[in-house]
Coordinates of C-alpha atoms and ligand atoms in Angstrom, one line a residue:
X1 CA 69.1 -34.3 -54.9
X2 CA 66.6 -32.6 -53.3
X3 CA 64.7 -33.6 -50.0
X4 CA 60.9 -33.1 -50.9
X5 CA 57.7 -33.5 -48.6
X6 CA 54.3 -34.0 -50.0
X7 CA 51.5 -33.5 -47.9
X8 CA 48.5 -35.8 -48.5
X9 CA 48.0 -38.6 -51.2
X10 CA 45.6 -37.2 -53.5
X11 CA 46.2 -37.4 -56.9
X12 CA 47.4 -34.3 -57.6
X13 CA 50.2 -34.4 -54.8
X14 CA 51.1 -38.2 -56.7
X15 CA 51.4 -37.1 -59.9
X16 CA 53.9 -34.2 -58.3
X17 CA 55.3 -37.0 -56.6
X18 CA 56.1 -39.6 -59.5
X19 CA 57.6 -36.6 -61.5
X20 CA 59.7 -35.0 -59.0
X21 CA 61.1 -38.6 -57.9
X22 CA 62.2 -39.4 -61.3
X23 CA 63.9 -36.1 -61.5
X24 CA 66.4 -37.6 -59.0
X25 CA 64.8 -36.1 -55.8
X26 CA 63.3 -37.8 -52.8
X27 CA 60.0 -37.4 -52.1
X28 CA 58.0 -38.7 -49.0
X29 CA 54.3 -38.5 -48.9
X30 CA 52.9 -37.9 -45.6
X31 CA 49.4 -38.7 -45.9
X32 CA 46.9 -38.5 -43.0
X33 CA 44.5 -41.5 -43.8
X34 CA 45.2 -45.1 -44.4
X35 CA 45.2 -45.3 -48.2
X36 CA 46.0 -43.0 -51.1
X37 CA 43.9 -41.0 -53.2
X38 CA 41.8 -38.8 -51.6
X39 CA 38.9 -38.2 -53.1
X40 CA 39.4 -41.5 -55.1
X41 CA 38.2 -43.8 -52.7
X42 CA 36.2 -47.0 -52.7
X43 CA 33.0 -48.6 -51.4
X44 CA 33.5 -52.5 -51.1
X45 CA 31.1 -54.9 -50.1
X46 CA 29.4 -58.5 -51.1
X47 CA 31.3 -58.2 -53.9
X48 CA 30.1 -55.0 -55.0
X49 CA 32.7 -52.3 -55.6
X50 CA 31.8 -48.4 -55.6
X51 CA 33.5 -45.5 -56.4
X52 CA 33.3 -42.7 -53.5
X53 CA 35.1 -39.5 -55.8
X54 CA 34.8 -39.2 -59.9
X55 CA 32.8 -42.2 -62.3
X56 CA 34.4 -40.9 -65.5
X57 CA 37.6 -40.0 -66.7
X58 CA 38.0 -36.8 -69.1
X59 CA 41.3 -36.0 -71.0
X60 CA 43.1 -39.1 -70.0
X61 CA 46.2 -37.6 -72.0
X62 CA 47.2 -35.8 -68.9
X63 CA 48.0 -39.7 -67.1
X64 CA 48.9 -41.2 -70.2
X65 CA 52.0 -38.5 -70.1
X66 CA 52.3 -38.7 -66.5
X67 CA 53.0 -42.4 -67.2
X68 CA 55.3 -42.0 -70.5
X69 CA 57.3 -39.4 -68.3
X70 CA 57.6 -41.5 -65.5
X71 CA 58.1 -45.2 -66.6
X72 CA 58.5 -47.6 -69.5
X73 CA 54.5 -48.7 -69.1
X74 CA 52.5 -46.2 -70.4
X75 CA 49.3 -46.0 -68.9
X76 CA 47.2 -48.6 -70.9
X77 CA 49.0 -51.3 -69.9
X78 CA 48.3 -50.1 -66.3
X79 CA 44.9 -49.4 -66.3
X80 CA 42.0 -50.8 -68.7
X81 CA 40.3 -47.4 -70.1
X82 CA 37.4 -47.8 -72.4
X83 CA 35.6 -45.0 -73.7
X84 CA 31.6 -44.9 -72.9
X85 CA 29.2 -45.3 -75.6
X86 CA 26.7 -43.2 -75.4
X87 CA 28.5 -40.8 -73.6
X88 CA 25.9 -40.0 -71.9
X89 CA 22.0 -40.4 -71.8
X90 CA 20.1 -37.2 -70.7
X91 CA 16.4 -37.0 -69.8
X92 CA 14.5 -33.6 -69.6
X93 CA 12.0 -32.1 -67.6
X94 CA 9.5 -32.9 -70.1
X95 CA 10.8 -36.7 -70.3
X96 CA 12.4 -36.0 -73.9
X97 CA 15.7 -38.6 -73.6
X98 CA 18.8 -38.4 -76.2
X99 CA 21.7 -40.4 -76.4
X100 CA 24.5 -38.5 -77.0
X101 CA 28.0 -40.4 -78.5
X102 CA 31.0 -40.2 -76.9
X103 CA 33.6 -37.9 -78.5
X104 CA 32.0 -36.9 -81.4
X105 CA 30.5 -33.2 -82.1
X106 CA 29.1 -34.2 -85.4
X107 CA 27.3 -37.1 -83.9
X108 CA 26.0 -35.3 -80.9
X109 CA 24.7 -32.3 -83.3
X110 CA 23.0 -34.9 -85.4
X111 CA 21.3 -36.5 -81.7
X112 CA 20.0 -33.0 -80.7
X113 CA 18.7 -32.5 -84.5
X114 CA 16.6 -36.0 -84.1
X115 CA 15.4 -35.8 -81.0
X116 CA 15.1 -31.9 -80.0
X117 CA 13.7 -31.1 -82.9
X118 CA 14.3 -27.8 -85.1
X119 CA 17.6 -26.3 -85.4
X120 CA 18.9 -27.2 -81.8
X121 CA 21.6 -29.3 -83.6
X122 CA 23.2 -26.5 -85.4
X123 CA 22.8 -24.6 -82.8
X124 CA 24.6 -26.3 -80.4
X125 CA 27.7 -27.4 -83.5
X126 CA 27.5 -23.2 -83.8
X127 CA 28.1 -23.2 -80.2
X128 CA 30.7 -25.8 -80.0
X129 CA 32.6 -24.1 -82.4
X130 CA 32.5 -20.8 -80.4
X131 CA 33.4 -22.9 -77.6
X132 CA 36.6 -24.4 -79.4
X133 CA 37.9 -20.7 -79.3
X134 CA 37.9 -20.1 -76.0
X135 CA 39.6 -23.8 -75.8
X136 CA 42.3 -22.6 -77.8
X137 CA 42.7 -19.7 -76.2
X138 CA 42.9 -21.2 -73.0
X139 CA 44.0 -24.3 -72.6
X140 CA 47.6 -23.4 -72.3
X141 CA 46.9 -20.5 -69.8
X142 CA 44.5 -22.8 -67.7
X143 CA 45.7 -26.3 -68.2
X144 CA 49.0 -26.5 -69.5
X145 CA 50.9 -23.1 -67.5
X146 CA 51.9 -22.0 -64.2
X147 CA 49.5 -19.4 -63.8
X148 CA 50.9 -15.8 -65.5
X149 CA 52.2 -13.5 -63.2
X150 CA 49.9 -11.1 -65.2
X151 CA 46.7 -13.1 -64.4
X152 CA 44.6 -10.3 -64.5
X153 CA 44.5 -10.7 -68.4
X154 CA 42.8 -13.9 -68.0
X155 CA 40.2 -12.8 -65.5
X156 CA 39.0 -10.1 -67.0
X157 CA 39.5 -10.9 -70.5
X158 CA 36.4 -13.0 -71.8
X159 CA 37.5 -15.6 -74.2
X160 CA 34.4 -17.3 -75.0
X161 CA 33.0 -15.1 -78.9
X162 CA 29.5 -14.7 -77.9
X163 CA 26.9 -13.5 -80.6
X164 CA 25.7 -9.6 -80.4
X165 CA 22.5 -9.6 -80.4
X166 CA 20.2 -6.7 -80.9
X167 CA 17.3 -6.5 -78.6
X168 CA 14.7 -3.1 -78.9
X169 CA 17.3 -0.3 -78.2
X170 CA 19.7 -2.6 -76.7
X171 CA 22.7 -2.9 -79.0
X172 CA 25.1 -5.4 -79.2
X173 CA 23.7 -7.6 -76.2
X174 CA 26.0 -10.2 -75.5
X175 CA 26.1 -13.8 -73.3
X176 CA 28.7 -12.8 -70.3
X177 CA 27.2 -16.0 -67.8
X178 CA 26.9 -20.0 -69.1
X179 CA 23.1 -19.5 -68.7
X180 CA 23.4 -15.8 -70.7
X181 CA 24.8 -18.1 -73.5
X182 CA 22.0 -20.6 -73.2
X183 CA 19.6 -17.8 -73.5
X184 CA 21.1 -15.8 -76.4
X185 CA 22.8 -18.5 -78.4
X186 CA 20.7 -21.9 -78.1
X187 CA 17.4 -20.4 -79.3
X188 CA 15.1 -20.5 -75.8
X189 CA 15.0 -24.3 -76.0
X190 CA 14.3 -25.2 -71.8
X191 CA 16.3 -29.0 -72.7
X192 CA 19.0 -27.4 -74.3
X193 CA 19.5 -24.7 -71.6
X194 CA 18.9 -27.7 -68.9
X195 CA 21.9 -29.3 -71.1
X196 CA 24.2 -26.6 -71.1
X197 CA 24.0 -25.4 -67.5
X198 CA 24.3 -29.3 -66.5
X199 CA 27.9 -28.6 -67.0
X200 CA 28.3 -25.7 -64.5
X201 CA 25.6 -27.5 -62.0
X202 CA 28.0 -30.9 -62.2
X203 CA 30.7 -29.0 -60.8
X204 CA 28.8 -27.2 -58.4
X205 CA 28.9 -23.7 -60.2
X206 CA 25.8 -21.2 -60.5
X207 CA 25.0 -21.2 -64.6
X208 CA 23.8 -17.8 -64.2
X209 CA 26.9 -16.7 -62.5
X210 CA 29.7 -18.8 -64.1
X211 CA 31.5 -16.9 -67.1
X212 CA 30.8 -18.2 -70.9
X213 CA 34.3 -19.1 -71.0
X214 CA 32.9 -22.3 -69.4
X215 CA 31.8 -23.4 -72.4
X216 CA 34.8 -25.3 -72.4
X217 CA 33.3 -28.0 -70.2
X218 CA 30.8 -29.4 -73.0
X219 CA 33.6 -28.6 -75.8
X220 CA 36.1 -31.1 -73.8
X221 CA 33.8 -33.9 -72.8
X222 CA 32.4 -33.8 -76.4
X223 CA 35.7 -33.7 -78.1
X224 CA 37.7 -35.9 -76.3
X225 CA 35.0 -37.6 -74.7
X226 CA 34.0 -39.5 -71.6
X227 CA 36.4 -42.6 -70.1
X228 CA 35.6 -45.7 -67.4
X229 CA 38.4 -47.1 -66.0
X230 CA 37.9 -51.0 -65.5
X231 CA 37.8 -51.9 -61.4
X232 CA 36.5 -47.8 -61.4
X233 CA 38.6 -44.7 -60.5
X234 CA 40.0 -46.3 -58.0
X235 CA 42.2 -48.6 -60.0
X236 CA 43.5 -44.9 -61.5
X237 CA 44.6 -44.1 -58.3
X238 CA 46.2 -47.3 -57.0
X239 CA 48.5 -47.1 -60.7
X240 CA 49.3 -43.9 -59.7
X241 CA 50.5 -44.7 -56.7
X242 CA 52.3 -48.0 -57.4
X243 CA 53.8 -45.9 -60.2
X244 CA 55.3 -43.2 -57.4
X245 CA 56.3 -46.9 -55.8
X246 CA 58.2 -47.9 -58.8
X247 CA 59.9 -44.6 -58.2
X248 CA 60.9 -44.8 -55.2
X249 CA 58.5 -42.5 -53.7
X250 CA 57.8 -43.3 -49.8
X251 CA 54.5 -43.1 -48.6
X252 CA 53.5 -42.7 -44.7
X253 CA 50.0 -43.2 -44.2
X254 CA 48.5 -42.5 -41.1
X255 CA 50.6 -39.8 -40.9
X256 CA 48.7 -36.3 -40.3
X257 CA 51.0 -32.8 -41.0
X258 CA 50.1 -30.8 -38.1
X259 CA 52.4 -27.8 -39.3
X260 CA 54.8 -26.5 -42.1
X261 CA 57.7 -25.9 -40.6
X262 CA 59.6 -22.2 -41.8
X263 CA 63.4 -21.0 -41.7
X264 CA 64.8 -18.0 -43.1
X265 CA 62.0 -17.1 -44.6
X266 CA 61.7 -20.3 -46.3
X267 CA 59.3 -23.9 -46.1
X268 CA 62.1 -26.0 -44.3
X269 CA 60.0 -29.1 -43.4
X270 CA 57.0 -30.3 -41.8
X271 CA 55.9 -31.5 -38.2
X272 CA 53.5 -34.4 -38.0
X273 CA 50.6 -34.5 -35.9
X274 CA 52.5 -37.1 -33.1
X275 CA 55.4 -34.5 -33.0
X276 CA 58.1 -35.1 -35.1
X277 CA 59.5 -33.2 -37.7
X278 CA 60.8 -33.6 -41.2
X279 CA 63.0 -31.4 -42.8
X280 CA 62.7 -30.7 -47.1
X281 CA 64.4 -28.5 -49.0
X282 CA 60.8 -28.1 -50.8
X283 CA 57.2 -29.1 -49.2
X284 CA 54.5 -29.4 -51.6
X285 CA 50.8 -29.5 -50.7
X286 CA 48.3 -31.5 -51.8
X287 CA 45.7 -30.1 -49.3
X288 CA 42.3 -28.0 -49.4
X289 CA 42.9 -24.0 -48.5
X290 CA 41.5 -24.1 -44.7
X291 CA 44.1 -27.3 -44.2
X292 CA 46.9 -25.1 -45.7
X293 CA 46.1 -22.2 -43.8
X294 CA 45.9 -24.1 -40.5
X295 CA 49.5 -25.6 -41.2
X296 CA 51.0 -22.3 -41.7
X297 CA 49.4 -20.8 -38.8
X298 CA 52.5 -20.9 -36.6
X299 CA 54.3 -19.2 -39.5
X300 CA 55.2 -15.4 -39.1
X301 CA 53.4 -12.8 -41.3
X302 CA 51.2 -16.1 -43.3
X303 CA 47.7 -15.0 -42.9
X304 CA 47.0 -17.4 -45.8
X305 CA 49.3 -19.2 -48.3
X306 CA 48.0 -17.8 -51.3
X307 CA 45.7 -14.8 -50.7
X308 CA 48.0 -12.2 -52.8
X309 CA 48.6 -14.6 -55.9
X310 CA 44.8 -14.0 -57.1
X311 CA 42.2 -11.9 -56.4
X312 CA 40.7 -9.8 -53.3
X313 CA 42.3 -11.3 -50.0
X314 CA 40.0 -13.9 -48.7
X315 CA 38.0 -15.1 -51.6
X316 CA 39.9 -18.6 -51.6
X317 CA 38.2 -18.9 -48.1
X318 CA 35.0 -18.0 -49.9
X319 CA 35.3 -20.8 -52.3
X320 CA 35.7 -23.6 -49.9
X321 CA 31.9 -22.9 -49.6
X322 CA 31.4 -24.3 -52.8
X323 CA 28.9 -27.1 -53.0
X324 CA 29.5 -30.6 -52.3
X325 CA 28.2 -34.1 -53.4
X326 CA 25.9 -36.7 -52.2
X327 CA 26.4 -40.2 -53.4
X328 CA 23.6 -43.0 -53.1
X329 CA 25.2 -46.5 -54.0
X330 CA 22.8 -49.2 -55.0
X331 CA 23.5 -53.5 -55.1
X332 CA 20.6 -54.9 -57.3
X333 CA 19.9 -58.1 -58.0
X334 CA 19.7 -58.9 -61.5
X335 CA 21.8 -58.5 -64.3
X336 CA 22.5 -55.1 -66.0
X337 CA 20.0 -54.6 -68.9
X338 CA 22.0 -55.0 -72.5
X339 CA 21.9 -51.2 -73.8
X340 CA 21.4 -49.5 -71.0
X341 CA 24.2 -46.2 -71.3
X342 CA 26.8 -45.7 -68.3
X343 CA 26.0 -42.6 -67.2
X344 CA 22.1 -40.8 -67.9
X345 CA 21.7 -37.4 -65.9
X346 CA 17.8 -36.5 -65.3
X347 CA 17.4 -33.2 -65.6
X348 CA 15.3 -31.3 -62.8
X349 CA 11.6 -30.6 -63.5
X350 CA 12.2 -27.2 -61.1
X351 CA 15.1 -25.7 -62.0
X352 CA 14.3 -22.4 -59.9
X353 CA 14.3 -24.6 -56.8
X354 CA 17.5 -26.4 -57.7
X355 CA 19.3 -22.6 -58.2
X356 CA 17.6 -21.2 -55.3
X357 CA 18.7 -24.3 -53.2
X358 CA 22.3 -24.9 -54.5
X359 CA 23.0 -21.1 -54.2
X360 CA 20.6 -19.0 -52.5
X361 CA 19.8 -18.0 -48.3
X362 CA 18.8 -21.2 -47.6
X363 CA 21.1 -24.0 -48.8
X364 CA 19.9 -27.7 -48.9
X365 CA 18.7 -30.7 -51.3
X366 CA 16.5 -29.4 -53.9
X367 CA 12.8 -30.9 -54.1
X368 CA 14.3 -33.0 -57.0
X369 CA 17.7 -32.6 -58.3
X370 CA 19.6 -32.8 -61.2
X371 CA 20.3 -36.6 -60.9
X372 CA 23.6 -38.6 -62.4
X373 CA 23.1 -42.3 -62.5
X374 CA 26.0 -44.3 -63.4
X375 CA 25.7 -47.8 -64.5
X376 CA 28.8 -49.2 -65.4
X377 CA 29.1 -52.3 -67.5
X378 CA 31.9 -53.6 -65.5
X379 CA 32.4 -57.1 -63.9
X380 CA 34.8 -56.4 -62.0
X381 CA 32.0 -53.8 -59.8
X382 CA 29.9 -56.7 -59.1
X383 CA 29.7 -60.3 -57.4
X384 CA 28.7 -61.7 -60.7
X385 CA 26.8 -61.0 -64.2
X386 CA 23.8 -61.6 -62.0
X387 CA 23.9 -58.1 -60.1
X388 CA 24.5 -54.6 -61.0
X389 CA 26.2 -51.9 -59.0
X390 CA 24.4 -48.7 -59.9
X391 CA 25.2 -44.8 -58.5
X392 CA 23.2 -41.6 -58.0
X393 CA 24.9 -38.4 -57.3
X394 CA 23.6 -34.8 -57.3
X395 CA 25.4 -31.9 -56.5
X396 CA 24.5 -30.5 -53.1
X397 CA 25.6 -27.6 -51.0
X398 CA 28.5 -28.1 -48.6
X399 CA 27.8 -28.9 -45.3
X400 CA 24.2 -30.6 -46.1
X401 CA 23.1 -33.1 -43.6
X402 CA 21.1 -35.9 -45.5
X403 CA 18.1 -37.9 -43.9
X404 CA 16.7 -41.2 -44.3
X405 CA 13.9 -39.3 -46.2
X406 CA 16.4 -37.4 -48.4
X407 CA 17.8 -40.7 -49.5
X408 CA 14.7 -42.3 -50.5
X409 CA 13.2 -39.4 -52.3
X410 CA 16.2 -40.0 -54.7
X411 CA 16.0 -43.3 -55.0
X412 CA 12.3 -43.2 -56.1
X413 CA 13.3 -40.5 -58.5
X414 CA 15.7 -42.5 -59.9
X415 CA 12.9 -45.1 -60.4
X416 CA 11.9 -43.2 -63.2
X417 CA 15.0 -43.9 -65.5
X418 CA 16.0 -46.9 -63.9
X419 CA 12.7 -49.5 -64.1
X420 CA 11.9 -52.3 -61.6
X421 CA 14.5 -50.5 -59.3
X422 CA 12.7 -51.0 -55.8
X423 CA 12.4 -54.5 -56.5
X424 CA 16.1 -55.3 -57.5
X425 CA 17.3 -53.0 -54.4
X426 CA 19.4 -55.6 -52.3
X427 CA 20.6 -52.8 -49.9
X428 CA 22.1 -49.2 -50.6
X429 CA 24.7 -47.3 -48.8
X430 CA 25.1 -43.0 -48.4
X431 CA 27.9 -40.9 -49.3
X432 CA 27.5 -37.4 -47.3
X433 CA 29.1 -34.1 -47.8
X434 CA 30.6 -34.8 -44.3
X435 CA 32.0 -38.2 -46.0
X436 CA 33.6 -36.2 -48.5
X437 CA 35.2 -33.7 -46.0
X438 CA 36.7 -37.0 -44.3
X439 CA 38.2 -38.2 -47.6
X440 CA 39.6 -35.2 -48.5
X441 CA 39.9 -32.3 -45.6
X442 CA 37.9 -30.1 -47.6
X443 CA 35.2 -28.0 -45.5
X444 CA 32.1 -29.1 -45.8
X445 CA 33.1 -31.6 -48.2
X446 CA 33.7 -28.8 -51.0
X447 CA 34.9 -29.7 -54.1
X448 CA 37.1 -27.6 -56.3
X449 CA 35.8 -27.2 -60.0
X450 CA 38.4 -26.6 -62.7
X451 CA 40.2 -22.5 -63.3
X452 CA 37.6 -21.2 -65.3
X453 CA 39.1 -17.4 -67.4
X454 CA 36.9 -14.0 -67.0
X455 CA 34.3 -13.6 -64.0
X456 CA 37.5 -11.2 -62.7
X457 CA 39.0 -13.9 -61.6
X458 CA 36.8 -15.6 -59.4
X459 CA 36.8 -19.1 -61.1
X460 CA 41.0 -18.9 -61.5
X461 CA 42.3 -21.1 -58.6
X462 CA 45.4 -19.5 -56.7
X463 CA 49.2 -20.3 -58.4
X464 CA 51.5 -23.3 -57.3
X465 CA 54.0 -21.5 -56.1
X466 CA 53.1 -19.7 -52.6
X467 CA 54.2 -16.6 -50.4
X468 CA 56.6 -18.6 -49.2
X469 CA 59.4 -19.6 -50.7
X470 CA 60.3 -23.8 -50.8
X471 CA 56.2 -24.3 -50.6
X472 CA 54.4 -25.3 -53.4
X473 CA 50.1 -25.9 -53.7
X474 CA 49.4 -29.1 -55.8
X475 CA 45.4 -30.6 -56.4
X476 CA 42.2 -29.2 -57.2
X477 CA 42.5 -26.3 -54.6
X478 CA 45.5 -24.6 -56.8
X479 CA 45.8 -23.9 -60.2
X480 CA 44.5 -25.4 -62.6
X481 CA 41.9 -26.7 -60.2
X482 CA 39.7 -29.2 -59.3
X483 CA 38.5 -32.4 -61.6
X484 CA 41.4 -35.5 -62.2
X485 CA 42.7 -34.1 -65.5
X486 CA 43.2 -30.7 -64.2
X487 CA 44.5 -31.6 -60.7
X488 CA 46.8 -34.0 -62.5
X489 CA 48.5 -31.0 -65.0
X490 CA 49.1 -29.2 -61.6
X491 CA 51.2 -32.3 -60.1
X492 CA 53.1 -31.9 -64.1
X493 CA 53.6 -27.6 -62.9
X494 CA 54.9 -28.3 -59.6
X495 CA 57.2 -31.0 -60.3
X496 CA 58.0 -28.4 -63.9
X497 CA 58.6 -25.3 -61.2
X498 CA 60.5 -27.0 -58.7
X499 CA 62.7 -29.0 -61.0
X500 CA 63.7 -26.1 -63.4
X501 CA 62.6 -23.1 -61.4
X502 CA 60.4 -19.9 -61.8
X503 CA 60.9 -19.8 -65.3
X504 CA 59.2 -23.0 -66.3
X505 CA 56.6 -21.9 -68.9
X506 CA 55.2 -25.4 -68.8
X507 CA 54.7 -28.7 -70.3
X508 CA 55.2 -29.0 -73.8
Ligands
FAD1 C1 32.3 -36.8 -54.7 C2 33.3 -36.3 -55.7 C3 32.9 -36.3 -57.0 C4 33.8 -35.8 -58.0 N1 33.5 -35.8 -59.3 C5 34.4 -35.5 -60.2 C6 34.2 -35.7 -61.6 O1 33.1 -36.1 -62.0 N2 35.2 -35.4 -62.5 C7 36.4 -35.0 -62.1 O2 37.3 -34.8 -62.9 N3 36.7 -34.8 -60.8 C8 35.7 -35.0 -59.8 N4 36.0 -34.8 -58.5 C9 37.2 -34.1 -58.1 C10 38.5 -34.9 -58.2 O3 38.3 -36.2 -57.6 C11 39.6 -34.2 -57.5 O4 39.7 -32.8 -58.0 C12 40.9 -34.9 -57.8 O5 40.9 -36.2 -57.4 C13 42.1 -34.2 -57.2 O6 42.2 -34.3 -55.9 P1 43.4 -33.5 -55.1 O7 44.7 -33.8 -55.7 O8 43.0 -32.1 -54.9 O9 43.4 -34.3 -53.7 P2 42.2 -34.7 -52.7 O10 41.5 -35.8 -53.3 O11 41.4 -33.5 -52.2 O12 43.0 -35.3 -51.5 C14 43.6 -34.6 -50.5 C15 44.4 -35.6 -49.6 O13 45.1 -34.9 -48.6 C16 45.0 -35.6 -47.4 N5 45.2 -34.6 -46.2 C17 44.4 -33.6 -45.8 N6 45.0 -33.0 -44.8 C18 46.1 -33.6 -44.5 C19 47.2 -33.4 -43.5 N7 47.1 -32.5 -42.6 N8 48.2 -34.2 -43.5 C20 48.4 -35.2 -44.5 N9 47.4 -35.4 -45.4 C21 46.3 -34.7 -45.4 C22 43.6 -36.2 -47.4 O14 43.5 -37.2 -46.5 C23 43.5 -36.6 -48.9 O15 44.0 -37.9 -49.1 C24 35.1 -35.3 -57.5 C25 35.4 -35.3 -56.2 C26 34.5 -35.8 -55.3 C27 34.9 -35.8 -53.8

């Protein structure tokens, strides 16, 4: 039996947690806050119930086998998950809406068909099949394995088949970026483009940056589809931690690591912030890069935990730039319209704004961005049938600071999907970048988006295992990356390499 620290409660680091304990080990979570989760968290008030982190599960199979490996529930008897129909409603710049289904690529060709117009539904099934290549060849490289020793292959090989296309002399032109793809493949259609770079933007990623191996994001939400979790994420996180419970996992909140403690050239421990130390035969962390870097700083030679697993030194610095979130949380009076769909995104009517301000000189809130509503039909959210708790969150850069103004431009934007919305407004609370940097430690509130393959290697997250022996990188900041499903494999790769060593090729 091993002696195994966990720094931070996040889900990744519980999912390593659960796992590891029922291997025989003993595993204490040291977890600065008062609660678990991390970026799970919750709003609570009059009887409304918000989530702060994720609305919608994708690929729950990754916690239904974290839950069939660690106990005799499985996860449905934990949690209530019900799958969203539509999956999601989208409104264009031109005010176009569709309703797409949930899990079904036939049905959402057949919704682009009706309401798009010409062949943008065989386009987009033609492009969804492409897509399910680069699923295939990926998901065991960037889901289901440590990453290869030999990662270069996946960031330089493309896996995504793009069309050639011949264009005046040009030969063979082909689709290398998410927005190239949208150009080339999709036929010039502005909603489908807007549709397709949605799934880059939602994660905080430039479309016209971000490899066409990302195509994988639409093929998984429309294959597998989109998930609620009655009582919100939050009730996700509090089975996964009453499942490490069950295990016999300790947890001690309010318990900051102020340093990873080394020994022989090996992790031997941790020292908490109010100066005592712990001593592990492994530490695993389930902490953003800066965090990590500051806990090793004592440590000789670390300039960095991971820096030599993945690409030029210093570029997992660079990504804790990535952009951040702004949540609006609204309590209306009056009950939740019959038909109205969980989740519509209204697309931005100035997409060179929303680029330029996500990603250009000058970060801050575009003039009107890309806008997620959520509207779960979910008692147990509100004080009764006679209110609805309703959210809005765009995708800002890190670091934003949001004013009273800011807030209220979105909310009368959101007027225009959500009617009567001023006058059933009962109050509203904020969710900042610097809200999401207390939750989870990340800079700027940054929040890791999944490994994406090709881009050389700039969208791979850095391996699990670390420069230093006994210490292992668990959660969105480490391969696979960010997002629950992903962050949730990497607690199934740590517990996989610690329990049976470097030469776990993992899960089955
Ligand atoms: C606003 C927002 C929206 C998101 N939307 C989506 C989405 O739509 N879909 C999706 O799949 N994912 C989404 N995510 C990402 C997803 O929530 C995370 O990737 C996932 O929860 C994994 O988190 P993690 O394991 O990396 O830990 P985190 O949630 O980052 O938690 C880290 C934990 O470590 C603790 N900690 C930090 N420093 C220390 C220390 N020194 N000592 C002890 N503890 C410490 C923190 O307090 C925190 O509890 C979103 C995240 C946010 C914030």
């Amino acid at each position: 039996m091993a002696r195994i620290v966990v720094i931070g409660a996040g889900m990744g680091a519980m999912a390593a947690a659960a796992r590891l304990a029922v291997a025989g080990h003993r595993v204490v979570v040291h977890e600065r806050s008062g609660t678990y989760g991390g970026a799970l968290g919750g709003v609570e008030r009059d009887g409304f119930a918000f989530d702060t982190g994720p609305g919608l599960l994708q690929l729950p199979a990754v916690y239904r086998d974290l839950f069939v490996k660690t106990g005799k529930e499985p996860l449905e008897q934990c949690v209530e998950l019900s799958q969203v129909e539509p999956a999601v409603r989208h409104v264009f710049a031109d005010g176009t809406a569709i309703d797409l289904p949930n899990a079904s690529r036939a049905g959402v060709g057949e919704a682009l068909d009706a309401a798009l117009g010409g062949d943008a539904g065989a386009r987009w099934s033609a492009f969804m099949n492409r897509a399910r290549e680069a699923w295939d060849r990926t998901r065991r490289p960037l889901l289901e394995e440590p990453l290869w020793p030999n990662w270069q292959v996946l960031a330089e090989r493309e896996p995504y088949p793009s069309v050639p296309h011949k264009r005046l002399l040009r030969r063979d032109l082909r689709a290398t970026t998410l927005t190239g793809v949208g150009e080339l493949e999709l036929g010039g259609d502005a909603r489908l483009l807007a549709l397709l770079e949605q799934y880059a933007l939602a994660w905080g990623l430039d479309p016209r940056a971000t490899p066409a191996s990302a195509a994988v994001l639409p093929y998984m939400e429309h294959t597998f589809g989109a998930w609620s979790v009655r009582g919100g994420m939050r009730a996700l996180a509090r089975a996964v931690y009453e499942r490490c419970l069950a295990r016999r996992v300790e947890f001690a909140f309010d318990s900051p690591v102020a340093r990873i403690i080394e020994k022989d050239g090996r992790a031997a421990g941790v020292e908490l912030a109010d100066g005592t130390a712990h001593e592990a035969d492994f530490v695993v962390a389930g902490v953003a890069p800066g965090v990590l870097d500051g806990l090793l700083s004592g440590v000789s030679g670390m300039s960095g935990a991971f820096g030599v697993n993945i690409r030029a030194e210093g570029d997992v610095r660079a990504r804790a730039g990535l952009p951040s979130r702004l949540m609006v949380f609204l309590a209306l009076r009056g009950p939740r319209p019959g038909g109205t769909p969980h989740r519509t995104v209204l697309h931005t009517p100035d997409r060179a704004d929303e680029l330029d301000r996500l990603f250009g000189e000058d970060p801050g809130l575009p003039l009107a961005p890309t806008l997620t509503v959520l509207r779960p039909d979910d008692p147990a959210l509100t004080p009764d049938t006679e209110h609805e708790a309703l959210t809005l969150t765009v995708t800002v850069p890190a670091h934003t600071r949001i004013t009273g103004a800011d807030v209220e431009r979105l909310i009368a934007r959101a007027e225009s999907v959500v009617p009567g919305l001023r006058e059933r407004l009962l109050w509203h609370e904020v969710r900042t970048p610097a809200d999401v940097a207390e939750a989870t430690g990340a800079e700027g509130g940054a929040v890791p988006p999944p490994s994406l393959a090709a881009g050389e290697g700039r969208f791979l997250h850095p391996a699990n295992g670390t420069r230093l022996p006994g210490l292992f990188a668990v959660g969105g900041w480490s391969h696979p990356g960010g997002g629950l499903p992903h962050a949730g494999m990497s607690g199934a790769l740590v517990a996989g390499l610690i329990v049976e060593g470097p030469d776990f090729r993992g899960s089955q």
